[in-house]
Amino acid sequence: MYVESPRYTERFGSVRINDIQKVVALDSGLKSEIPPHGAMGVVKISEETIKDFEDRMAIVVPVKDERLKLFEGVISGIPHDCLIIVVSNSQREPVDRFRMERDTLNQMCRYTNRLAYIVHQKDARVAQAVKNAGYDELLDENGVVRNGKAEGMVIGLLMAKLAGKEYVGFVDADNYSPGSILEYVRIYAAGFSMAKSPYTMVRILWHYKPKLSGGTHFRKWGRVSEITNRCFNSLISSRTGFETNIIKTGNAGEHAMSLKLAELLPYASGYAVEPEELVSIFEQFGGTLPAGPAAVVKHGLDLFQIETRNPHLHEDKGTEHLGGMLLVGLSTIYHSPLCDQETKRLILSQLTIQKALKPRQQPPKPHINRPPSEINIREFTKNMEPCLEIYSALYEG
Ligand code: GDP
Ligand code: CO
């Protein structure tokens, strides 16, 4: 794969924020005549390097009642060497959609001779392991894991840790294009290979084609991202004293991290999860609040924003929730101790303009699940490890 080299990097405390890098070519061949680094602003990431990172990566697929054909397509696009971890919150009755997902995954794993895990978000054993680990905020009033993509992601990354992986990436289950999934994961690998620090995150910028995929959803989504990014940039500017537009992936749904970093971040419920990760990175490592773990400050943290070649073709579930999406995303910035008065004013005015908030209302505080590093992960592992096999897609029981 060829990717534009990280040409422009802004520093915010210990965080190295790289500007958008485009994928130049999806494949770079086997022969290596071209200098691997720095040739005309392009980085060559060899197939070997990509496979090496894929082998150390788990791909978590959160899914809730998606069309089975889409789910099937998505898992077919995940590179063979990655460990697939499906966390499903799909219905069990009257139609057992979870069972259907499990069967689909089972078939793919049997045909292609690979390992995958699939776990239901309401699984009693998972709930018990979470409880024993002291991760109570992840549970609802019935004592099972709360609804939500973010909570599914947390279960996924705990499973990735349990399986001994070093990296975790996320892909949504409602993507129409298996080829895009393949590209996302290759981009994750490419990003990790460029990182100087073991604490690293790769966020995807979709190359979306609004006309192709029917209109308003993408226009509105584009608007939500634009506003979120503007607020992030205002936040950084207020601290550094310099105008910036470096953040372009504030809402990125598709992203990946080293587990070392993933453990240090809190996970906000709902659509707040991706912005909250960034907020927390800036709080802990932006250099203006008391710093997070010294190891990160020492190594720094590499943030990559990489733009895909494939257009983003995604299930259109209508546009109603976009106001809500903006609201919860911006509320993570608003309620951060980093947030200055000017950024707060910007957030309030944007939310009222978009009719996501009434005048003089405050955005609600997001529900935050603590960083996994603050819970007793060993207890979670101790509870889950003996029965890990049950969650294998190949398990017959
Ligand atoms: P959008 O694409 O950002 O509008 O959000 P979606 O509603 O499409 O959700 C993103 C992904 O998370 C999709 O793959 C959903 O199936 C999945 N998802 C949504 N809610 C839940 C949930 O409660 N639990 C899990 N595990 N996945 C969920
Ligand atoms: Co979606």
Short mmCIF file of C-alpha atoms and ligand atoms in Angstrom, two decimals:
data_model
loop_
_atom_site.label_atom_id
_atom_site.label_comp_id
_atom_site.label_asym_id
_atom_site.label_seq_id
_atom_site.Cartn_x
_atom_site.Cartn_y
_atom_site.Cartn_z
CA MET A 1 0.00 0.00 0.00
CA TYR A 2 1.16 3.55 -0.67
CA VAL A 3 0.12 6.31 1.69
CA GLU A 4 1.06 9.98 1.68
CA SER A 5 3.80 10.52 4.21
CA PRO A 6 2.88 12.41 7.36
CA ARG A 7 3.75 15.76 5.88
CA TYR A 8 2.32 18.02 8.48
CA THR A 9 2.17 17.27 12.19
CA GLU A 10 0.85 19.52 14.92
CA ARG A 11 1.85 18.99 18.50
CA PHE A 12 -0.45 19.41 21.40
CA GLY A 13 1.51 18.54 24.51
CA SER A 14 2.63 14.93 24.02
CA VAL A 15 0.14 14.31 21.21
CA ARG A 16 1.40 14.33 17.65
CA ILE A 17 -1.62 15.05 15.48
CA ASN A 18 -0.96 14.21 11.86
CA ASP A 19 -2.90 15.99 9.17
CA ILE A 20 -4.91 14.00 6.64
CA GLN A 21 -2.92 11.44 4.66
CA LYS A 22 -4.49 10.01 1.53
CA VAL A 23 -4.14 6.47 0.37
CA VAL A 24 -2.17 6.78 -2.86
CA ALA A 25 -2.54 3.14 -3.94
CA LEU A 26 -4.16 0.17 -2.24
CA ASP A 27 -1.34 -2.18 -3.15
CA SER A 28 2.39 -1.72 -3.53
CA GLY A 29 3.42 -5.03 -5.06
CA LEU A 30 6.01 -7.53 -3.96
CA LYS A 31 9.10 -6.06 -5.55
CA SER A 32 10.78 -3.35 -3.59
CA GLU A 33 12.69 -1.25 -6.11
CA ILE A 34 11.30 1.97 -4.74
CA PRO A 35 12.93 3.33 -1.60
CA PRO A 36 10.56 2.30 1.17
CA HIS A 37 10.51 5.69 2.86
CA GLY A 38 10.22 9.25 1.79
CA ALA A 39 10.10 8.89 -1.98
CA MET A 40 8.26 11.96 -3.17
CA GLY A 41 6.19 12.35 -0.05
CA VAL A 42 4.87 8.82 -0.22
CA VAL A 43 5.36 5.98 2.23
CA LYS A 44 5.42 2.44 0.93
CA ILE A 45 3.99 -0.04 3.39
CA SER A 46 4.98 -3.50 2.30
CA GLU A 47 2.59 -6.40 2.25
CA GLU A 48 4.76 -8.10 4.85
CA THR A 49 4.44 -5.15 7.22
CA ILE A 50 0.67 -5.00 6.75
CA LYS A 51 0.31 -8.72 7.45
CA ASP A 52 2.54 -8.43 10.50
CA PHE A 53 0.26 -5.82 12.06
CA GLU A 54 -2.92 -7.64 10.99
CA ASP A 55 -1.69 -10.69 12.84
CA ARG A 56 -1.43 -8.65 16.04
CA MET A 57 -4.81 -6.98 15.58
CA ALA A 58 -8.35 -7.84 16.64
CA ILE A 59 -11.18 -6.35 14.63
CA VAL A 60 -14.26 -5.71 16.72
CA VAL A 61 -17.58 -5.62 14.89
CA PRO A 62 -20.42 -4.16 16.96
CA VAL A 63 -23.74 -5.27 15.51
CA LYS A 64 -27.38 -4.79 16.36
CA ASP A 65 -30.10 -6.16 14.11
CA GLU A 66 -28.37 -5.35 10.85
CA ARG A 67 -29.32 -7.05 7.61
CA LEU A 68 -27.55 -10.38 7.54
CA LYS A 69 -26.22 -9.84 4.02
CA LEU A 70 -24.45 -6.68 5.15
CA PHE A 71 -22.96 -8.42 8.18
CA GLU A 72 -21.82 -11.30 5.98
CA GLY A 73 -20.18 -8.88 3.57
CA VAL A 74 -18.41 -7.02 6.35
CA ILE A 75 -16.85 -10.10 7.92
CA SER A 76 -15.80 -11.35 4.50
CA GLY A 77 -13.76 -8.15 4.08
CA ILE A 78 -11.72 -8.49 7.27
CA PRO A 79 -8.17 -9.66 6.46
CA HIS A 80 -7.56 -13.30 7.26
CA ASP A 81 -4.85 -12.77 9.86
CA CYS A 82 -6.96 -10.50 12.07
CA LEU A 83 -8.91 -11.99 14.92
CA ILE A 84 -12.60 -11.16 14.42
CA ILE A 85 -14.56 -10.33 17.55
CA VAL A 86 -18.27 -9.78 16.98
CA VAL A 87 -20.16 -8.17 19.84
CA SER A 88 -23.85 -8.44 19.10
CA ASN A 89 -26.82 -6.84 20.74
CA SER A 90 -29.24 -8.34 18.23
CA GLN A 91 -32.58 -9.76 19.19
CA ARG A 92 -32.94 -13.38 20.37
CA GLU A 93 -36.74 -13.58 20.06
CA PRO A 94 -39.08 -14.14 18.27
CA VAL A 95 -36.44 -14.51 15.57
CA ASP A 96 -33.00 -15.37 16.92
CA ARG A 97 -30.95 -12.92 14.89
CA PHE A 98 -27.92 -13.51 17.07
CA ARG A 99 -28.04 -17.19 16.14
CA MET A 100 -28.15 -16.24 12.46
CA GLU A 101 -25.07 -14.05 12.87
CA ARG A 102 -23.32 -16.83 14.71
CA ASP A 103 -24.12 -19.33 11.95
CA THR A 104 -22.89 -16.92 9.28
CA LEU A 105 -19.63 -16.42 11.13
CA ASN A 106 -19.30 -20.13 11.80
CA GLN A 107 -19.64 -20.90 8.10
CA MET A 108 -17.04 -18.32 7.10
CA CYS A 109 -14.60 -19.61 9.72
CA ARG A 110 -15.06 -23.21 8.65
CA TYR A 111 -14.59 -22.45 4.95
CA THR A 112 -11.55 -20.29 5.51
CA ASN A 113 -10.06 -22.06 8.48
CA ARG A 114 -9.83 -19.17 10.88
CA LEU A 115 -10.73 -18.19 14.41
CA ALA A 116 -13.40 -15.68 15.42
CA TYR A 117 -15.26 -14.90 18.60
CA ILE A 118 -18.87 -13.88 18.86
CA VAL A 119 -20.46 -12.78 22.09
CA HIS A 120 -23.88 -11.43 22.93
CA GLN A 121 -23.92 -8.14 24.79
CA LYS A 122 -26.48 -9.51 27.26
CA ASP A 123 -24.50 -12.69 27.95
CA ALA A 124 -24.78 -13.59 31.65
CA ARG A 125 -21.18 -14.77 31.99
CA VAL A 126 -19.85 -11.55 30.50
CA ALA A 127 -22.04 -9.55 32.88
CA GLN A 128 -20.66 -11.52 35.83
CA ALA A 129 -17.06 -11.04 34.69
CA VAL A 130 -17.68 -7.31 34.24
CA LYS A 131 -19.23 -7.12 37.69
CA ASN A 132 -16.38 -9.01 39.32
CA ALA A 133 -13.96 -6.63 37.65
CA GLY A 134 -15.70 -3.74 39.38
CA TYR A 135 -16.87 -2.21 36.10
CA ASP A 136 -20.35 -1.45 37.42
CA GLU A 137 -21.07 1.53 35.19
CA LEU A 138 -21.08 -0.81 32.20
CA LEU A 139 -24.11 -2.64 33.65
CA ASP A 140 -27.76 -1.63 33.60
CA GLU A 141 -30.40 -1.99 36.31
CA ASN A 142 -30.94 -5.64 35.36
CA GLY A 143 -27.29 -6.42 35.94
CA VAL A 144 -26.44 -7.02 32.28
CA VAL A 145 -24.26 -4.89 30.00
CA ARG A 146 -26.02 -1.69 28.94
CA ASN A 147 -27.32 -1.19 25.42
CA GLY A 148 -25.17 0.75 23.03
CA LYS A 149 -22.41 0.51 20.50
CA ALA A 150 -19.88 1.98 22.94
CA GLU A 151 -20.57 -0.70 25.54
CA GLY A 152 -20.24 -3.31 22.79
CA MET A 153 -16.88 -1.80 21.86
CA VAL A 154 -15.68 -2.05 25.45
CA ILE A 155 -16.58 -5.74 25.63
CA GLY A 156 -14.80 -6.20 22.31
CA LEU A 157 -11.62 -4.60 23.47
CA LEU A 158 -11.59 -6.54 26.72
CA MET A 159 -11.92 -9.71 24.63
CA ALA A 160 -9.08 -8.53 22.38
CA LYS A 161 -6.90 -8.10 25.45
CA LEU A 162 -7.93 -11.51 26.68
CA ALA A 163 -6.93 -13.01 23.34
CA GLY A 164 -3.48 -11.44 23.68
CA LYS A 165 -3.78 -8.96 20.82
CA GLU A 166 -1.76 -5.73 20.73
CA TYR A 167 -4.06 -3.69 18.54
CA VAL A 168 -7.79 -3.30 18.24
CA GLY A 169 -9.75 -1.83 15.34
CA PHE A 170 -13.47 -1.20 14.93
CA VAL A 171 -15.66 -1.58 11.87
CA ASP A 172 -19.42 -1.11 11.69
CA ALA A 173 -21.58 -4.00 10.51
CA ASP A 174 -23.80 -1.95 8.20
CA ASN A 175 -21.33 -1.27 5.41
CA TYR A 176 -22.34 -2.26 1.88
CA SER A 177 -18.83 -2.68 0.64
CA PRO A 178 -16.60 -5.53 1.82
CA GLY A 179 -13.77 -3.95 -0.16
CA SER A 180 -13.96 -0.86 2.06
CA ILE A 181 -13.62 -3.00 5.16
CA LEU A 182 -10.48 -4.55 3.72
CA GLU A 183 -9.15 -1.07 3.05
CA TYR A 184 -9.97 0.21 6.55
CA VAL A 185 -7.99 -2.58 8.14
CA ARG A 186 -5.05 -2.10 5.78
CA ILE A 187 -5.12 1.57 6.71
CA TYR A 188 -5.07 0.67 10.41
CA ALA A 189 -2.01 -1.49 9.79
CA ALA A 190 -0.37 1.23 7.71
CA GLY A 191 -0.96 3.80 10.45
CA PHE A 192 0.47 1.56 13.16
CA SER A 193 3.54 0.91 11.04
CA MET A 194 4.20 4.66 10.84
CA ALA A 195 3.84 5.22 14.58
CA LYS A 196 6.88 6.09 16.62
CA SER A 197 5.13 5.50 19.91
CA PRO A 198 3.44 2.37 21.27
CA TYR A 199 0.51 4.68 22.07
CA THR A 200 -1.20 5.24 18.78
CA MET A 201 -4.58 5.75 17.16
CA VAL A 202 -5.67 5.70 13.52
CA ARG A 203 -8.89 7.46 12.52
CA ILE A 204 -10.48 7.03 9.13
CA LEU A 205 -11.76 9.87 7.01
CA TRP A 206 -14.32 8.55 4.55
CA HIS A 207 -14.01 9.46 1.01
CA TYR A 208 -17.75 9.67 0.70
CA LYS A 209 -19.78 10.01 -2.40
CA PRO A 210 -23.02 11.76 -1.43
CA LYS A 211 -24.52 11.56 -4.92
CA LEU A 212 -23.95 7.87 -5.30
CA SER A 213 -25.39 6.89 -1.99
CA GLY A 214 -28.46 9.01 -2.00
CA GLY A 215 -28.39 12.42 -0.62
CA THR A 216 -29.42 13.94 2.61
CA HIS A 217 -27.96 11.41 5.05
CA PHE A 218 -24.43 12.09 3.87
CA ARG A 219 -24.92 15.83 3.54
CA LYS A 220 -26.18 16.02 7.09
CA TRP A 221 -23.51 13.67 8.35
CA GLY A 222 -20.93 15.87 6.66
CA ARG A 223 -22.41 18.84 8.49
CA VAL A 224 -22.25 17.04 11.86
CA SER A 225 -18.58 16.18 11.34
CA GLU A 226 -17.75 19.67 10.17
CA ILE A 227 -19.23 21.25 13.29
CA THR A 228 -17.66 18.70 15.63
CA ASN A 229 -14.25 19.26 14.03
CA ARG A 230 -14.63 23.01 14.28
CA CYS A 231 -15.32 22.76 18.02
CA PHE A 232 -12.32 20.46 18.53
CA ASN A 233 -10.11 22.90 16.66
CA SER A 234 -11.43 25.80 18.71
CA LEU A 235 -10.56 23.87 21.87
CA ILE A 236 -6.99 23.25 20.72
CA SER A 237 -6.55 26.83 19.52
CA SER A 238 -7.67 28.20 22.86
CA ARG A 239 -4.89 26.23 24.57
CA THR A 240 -2.08 26.70 22.09
CA GLY A 241 -2.90 30.26 21.09
CA PHE A 242 -2.74 29.38 17.38
CA GLU A 243 -5.62 28.92 14.96
CA THR A 244 -5.80 25.38 13.64
CA ASN A 245 -7.94 23.09 11.52
CA ILE A 246 -5.91 19.96 12.18
CA ILE A 247 -8.78 17.84 13.50
CA LYS A 248 -10.77 16.36 10.63
CA THR A 249 -12.00 13.10 12.13
CA GLY A 250 -13.76 14.11 15.36
CA ASN A 251 -16.64 11.72 14.67
CA ALA A 252 -14.72 8.95 12.91
CA GLY A 253 -16.65 5.73 13.50
CA GLU A 254 -13.96 3.61 11.94
CA HIS A 255 -10.83 3.78 14.03
CA ALA A 256 -8.18 1.64 15.66
CA MET A 257 -5.75 1.85 18.56
CA SER A 258 -2.93 0.06 20.25
CA LEU A 259 -4.41 -1.75 23.26
CA LYS A 260 -1.93 0.12 25.43
CA LEU A 261 -3.73 3.31 24.49
CA ALA A 262 -7.22 1.77 24.42
CA GLU A 263 -6.89 0.79 28.07
CA LEU A 264 -6.23 4.37 29.10
CA LEU A 265 -9.30 5.91 27.51
CA PRO A 266 -12.83 6.27 28.86
CA TYR A 267 -15.74 5.18 26.66
CA ALA A 268 -18.80 7.41 26.56
CA SER A 269 -22.17 5.91 25.71
CA GLY A 270 -23.82 6.30 22.34
CA TYR A 271 -22.48 8.57 19.64
CA ALA A 272 -20.26 10.33 22.15
CA VAL A 273 -17.74 7.50 22.14
CA GLU A 274 -15.44 8.58 19.31
CA PRO A 275 -15.28 12.29 20.22
CA GLU A 276 -14.78 11.40 23.89
CA GLU A 277 -11.68 9.35 23.05
CA LEU A 278 -10.11 12.45 21.52
CA VAL A 279 -11.26 14.69 24.37
CA SER A 280 -9.65 12.34 26.85
CA ILE A 281 -6.42 12.12 24.87
CA PHE A 282 -6.20 15.91 24.93
CA GLU A 283 -7.07 16.08 28.61
CA GLN A 284 -4.49 13.49 29.63
CA PHE A 285 -1.70 14.29 27.20
CA GLY A 286 -2.34 17.80 25.86
CA GLY A 287 0.06 19.21 28.43
CA THR A 288 -2.27 21.76 29.95
CA LEU A 289 -3.96 19.63 32.63
CA PRO A 290 -2.19 17.26 35.05
CA ALA A 291 -0.66 14.61 32.82
CA GLY A 292 -1.78 11.00 32.46
CA PRO A 293 0.63 8.04 32.68
CA ALA A 294 4.29 9.04 32.47
CA ALA A 295 5.06 6.36 29.87
CA VAL A 296 2.79 8.11 27.37
CA VAL A 297 4.30 11.48 28.11
CA LYS A 298 7.72 9.95 27.51
CA HIS A 299 6.90 8.23 24.22
CA GLY A 300 4.30 10.68 23.00
CA LEU A 301 1.14 9.62 21.25
CA ASP A 302 0.73 9.35 17.48
CA LEU A 303 -2.62 10.23 16.01
CA PHE A 304 -3.16 9.47 12.33
CA GLN A 305 -6.05 10.60 10.15
CA ILE A 306 -6.11 8.68 6.91
CA GLU A 307 -8.48 9.14 4.00
CA THR A 308 -9.77 6.08 2.17
CA ARG A 309 -9.85 5.42 -1.54
CA ASN A 310 -13.10 3.48 -1.43
CA PRO A 311 -16.29 5.50 -1.20
CA HIS A 312 -18.27 4.97 1.96
CA LEU A 313 -21.48 3.07 1.19
CA HIS A 314 -23.36 2.67 4.37
CA GLU A 315 -26.87 1.68 5.40
CA ASP A 316 -29.09 4.74 5.38
CA LYS A 317 -31.20 4.65 8.51
CA GLY A 318 -32.68 8.09 7.91
CA THR A 319 -31.55 11.37 9.32
CA GLU A 320 -33.50 11.82 12.56
CA HIS A 321 -30.66 10.96 14.89
CA LEU A 322 -28.15 13.38 13.42
CA GLY A 323 -29.19 16.23 15.73
CA GLY A 324 -28.81 13.86 18.65
CA MET A 325 -25.46 12.72 17.33
CA LEU A 326 -24.21 16.30 17.22
CA LEU A 327 -25.56 16.94 20.71
CA VAL A 328 -23.88 14.02 22.45
CA GLY A 329 -20.63 14.48 20.54
CA LEU A 330 -20.35 18.15 21.41
CA SER A 331 -21.42 17.54 25.00
CA THR A 332 -18.18 15.58 25.55
CA ILE A 333 -16.20 18.67 24.53
CA TYR A 334 -18.49 21.01 26.45
CA HIS A 335 -18.13 19.15 29.72
CA SER A 336 -14.39 18.68 29.47
CA PRO A 337 -12.28 20.58 32.00
CA LEU A 338 -10.25 21.64 28.95
CA CYS A 339 -13.14 23.53 27.41
CA ASP A 340 -12.76 27.32 27.42
CA GLN A 341 -15.57 29.89 27.40
CA GLU A 342 -15.26 30.70 23.73
CA THR A 343 -15.54 27.06 22.66
CA LYS A 344 -18.49 26.64 25.02
CA ARG A 345 -20.21 29.57 23.36
CA LEU A 346 -19.48 28.11 19.93
CA ILE A 347 -20.95 24.76 20.98
CA LEU A 348 -24.11 26.30 22.41
CA SER A 349 -24.68 28.45 19.35
CA GLN A 350 -24.14 25.54 16.94
CA LEU A 351 -26.47 23.30 18.92
CA THR A 352 -29.23 25.90 18.94
CA ILE A 353 -28.79 26.66 15.23
CA GLN A 354 -29.08 22.93 14.50
CA LYS A 355 -32.14 22.76 16.80
CA ALA A 356 -30.46 20.08 18.90
CA LEU A 357 -30.82 22.30 21.97
CA LYS A 358 -33.25 25.01 23.07
CA PRO A 359 -31.85 28.46 23.90
CA ARG A 360 -30.32 28.61 27.40
CA GLN A 361 -30.33 24.83 27.74
CA GLN A 362 -27.13 23.02 28.67
CA PRO A 363 -26.01 19.90 26.82
CA PRO A 364 -26.49 16.82 29.01
CA LYS A 365 -23.46 15.16 30.56
CA PRO A 366 -22.56 11.94 28.75
CA HIS A 367 -22.51 8.60 30.56
CA ILE A 368 -18.85 7.67 30.82
CA ASN A 369 -17.43 4.20 31.27
CA ARG A 370 -14.06 4.46 33.03
CA PRO A 371 -10.85 3.51 31.25
CA PRO A 372 -10.34 -0.28 31.42
CA SER A 373 -6.99 0.39 33.14
CA GLU A 374 -8.97 1.52 36.18
CA ILE A 375 -10.91 -1.71 36.56
CA ASN A 376 -9.65 -5.10 37.65
CA ILE A 377 -8.92 -6.53 34.20
CA ARG A 378 -7.26 -9.57 35.75
CA GLU A 379 -10.54 -10.47 37.40
CA PHE A 380 -12.35 -10.15 34.07
CA THR A 381 -9.75 -12.40 32.45
CA LYS A 382 -9.92 -14.94 35.26
CA ASN A 383 -13.67 -15.25 34.79
CA MET A 384 -13.67 -15.36 31.01
CA GLU A 385 -10.55 -17.33 30.13
CA PRO A 386 -11.74 -20.80 31.16
CA CYS A 387 -14.78 -20.52 28.91
CA LEU A 388 -13.33 -18.55 26.02
CA GLU A 389 -13.86 -21.53 23.74
CA ILE A 390 -17.63 -21.17 24.07
CA TYR A 391 -17.43 -17.84 22.30
CA SER A 392 -15.55 -19.25 19.35
CA ALA A 393 -17.65 -19.13 16.20
CA LEU A 394 -16.62 -22.75 15.63
CA TYR A 395 -17.92 -23.96 18.99
CA GLU A 396 -20.69 -26.52 18.58
CA GLY A 397 -22.93 -26.40 21.59
P1 GDP B 1 -24.23 5.22 12.57
O1 GDP B 1 -23.78 4.45 11.40
O2 GDP B 1 -23.15 6.01 13.20
O3 GDP B 1 -25.47 5.98 12.31
O4 GDP B 1 -24.62 4.20 13.73
P2 GDP B 1 -25.32 2.78 13.61
O5 GDP B 1 -26.64 2.86 14.27
O6 GDP B 1 -25.26 2.28 12.21
O7 GDP B 1 -24.36 1.90 14.54
C1 GDP B 1 -23.03 1.67 14.24
C2 GDP B 1 -22.70 0.19 14.44
O8 GDP B 1 -22.95 -0.18 15.80
C3 GDP B 1 -23.56 -0.72 13.58
O9 GDP B 1 -22.78 -1.83 13.19
C4 GDP B 1 -24.66 -1.16 14.54
O10 GDP B 1 -25.19 -2.42 14.20
C5 GDP B 1 -23.90 -1.23 15.85
N1 GDP B 1 -24.73 -1.04 17.05
C6 GDP B 1 -25.71 -0.13 17.26
N2 GDP B 1 -26.21 -0.27 18.52
C7 GDP B 1 -25.53 -1.28 19.12
C8 GDP B 1 -25.58 -1.92 20.43
O11 GDP B 1 -26.38 -1.59 21.30
N3 GDP B 1 -24.68 -2.92 20.66
C9 GDP B 1 -23.78 -3.34 19.72
N4 GDP B 1 -22.95 -4.34 20.04
N5 GDP B 1 -23.72 -2.78 18.49
C10 GDP B 1 -24.58 -1.76 18.19
CO CO B 2 -24.42 2.90 10.54
#
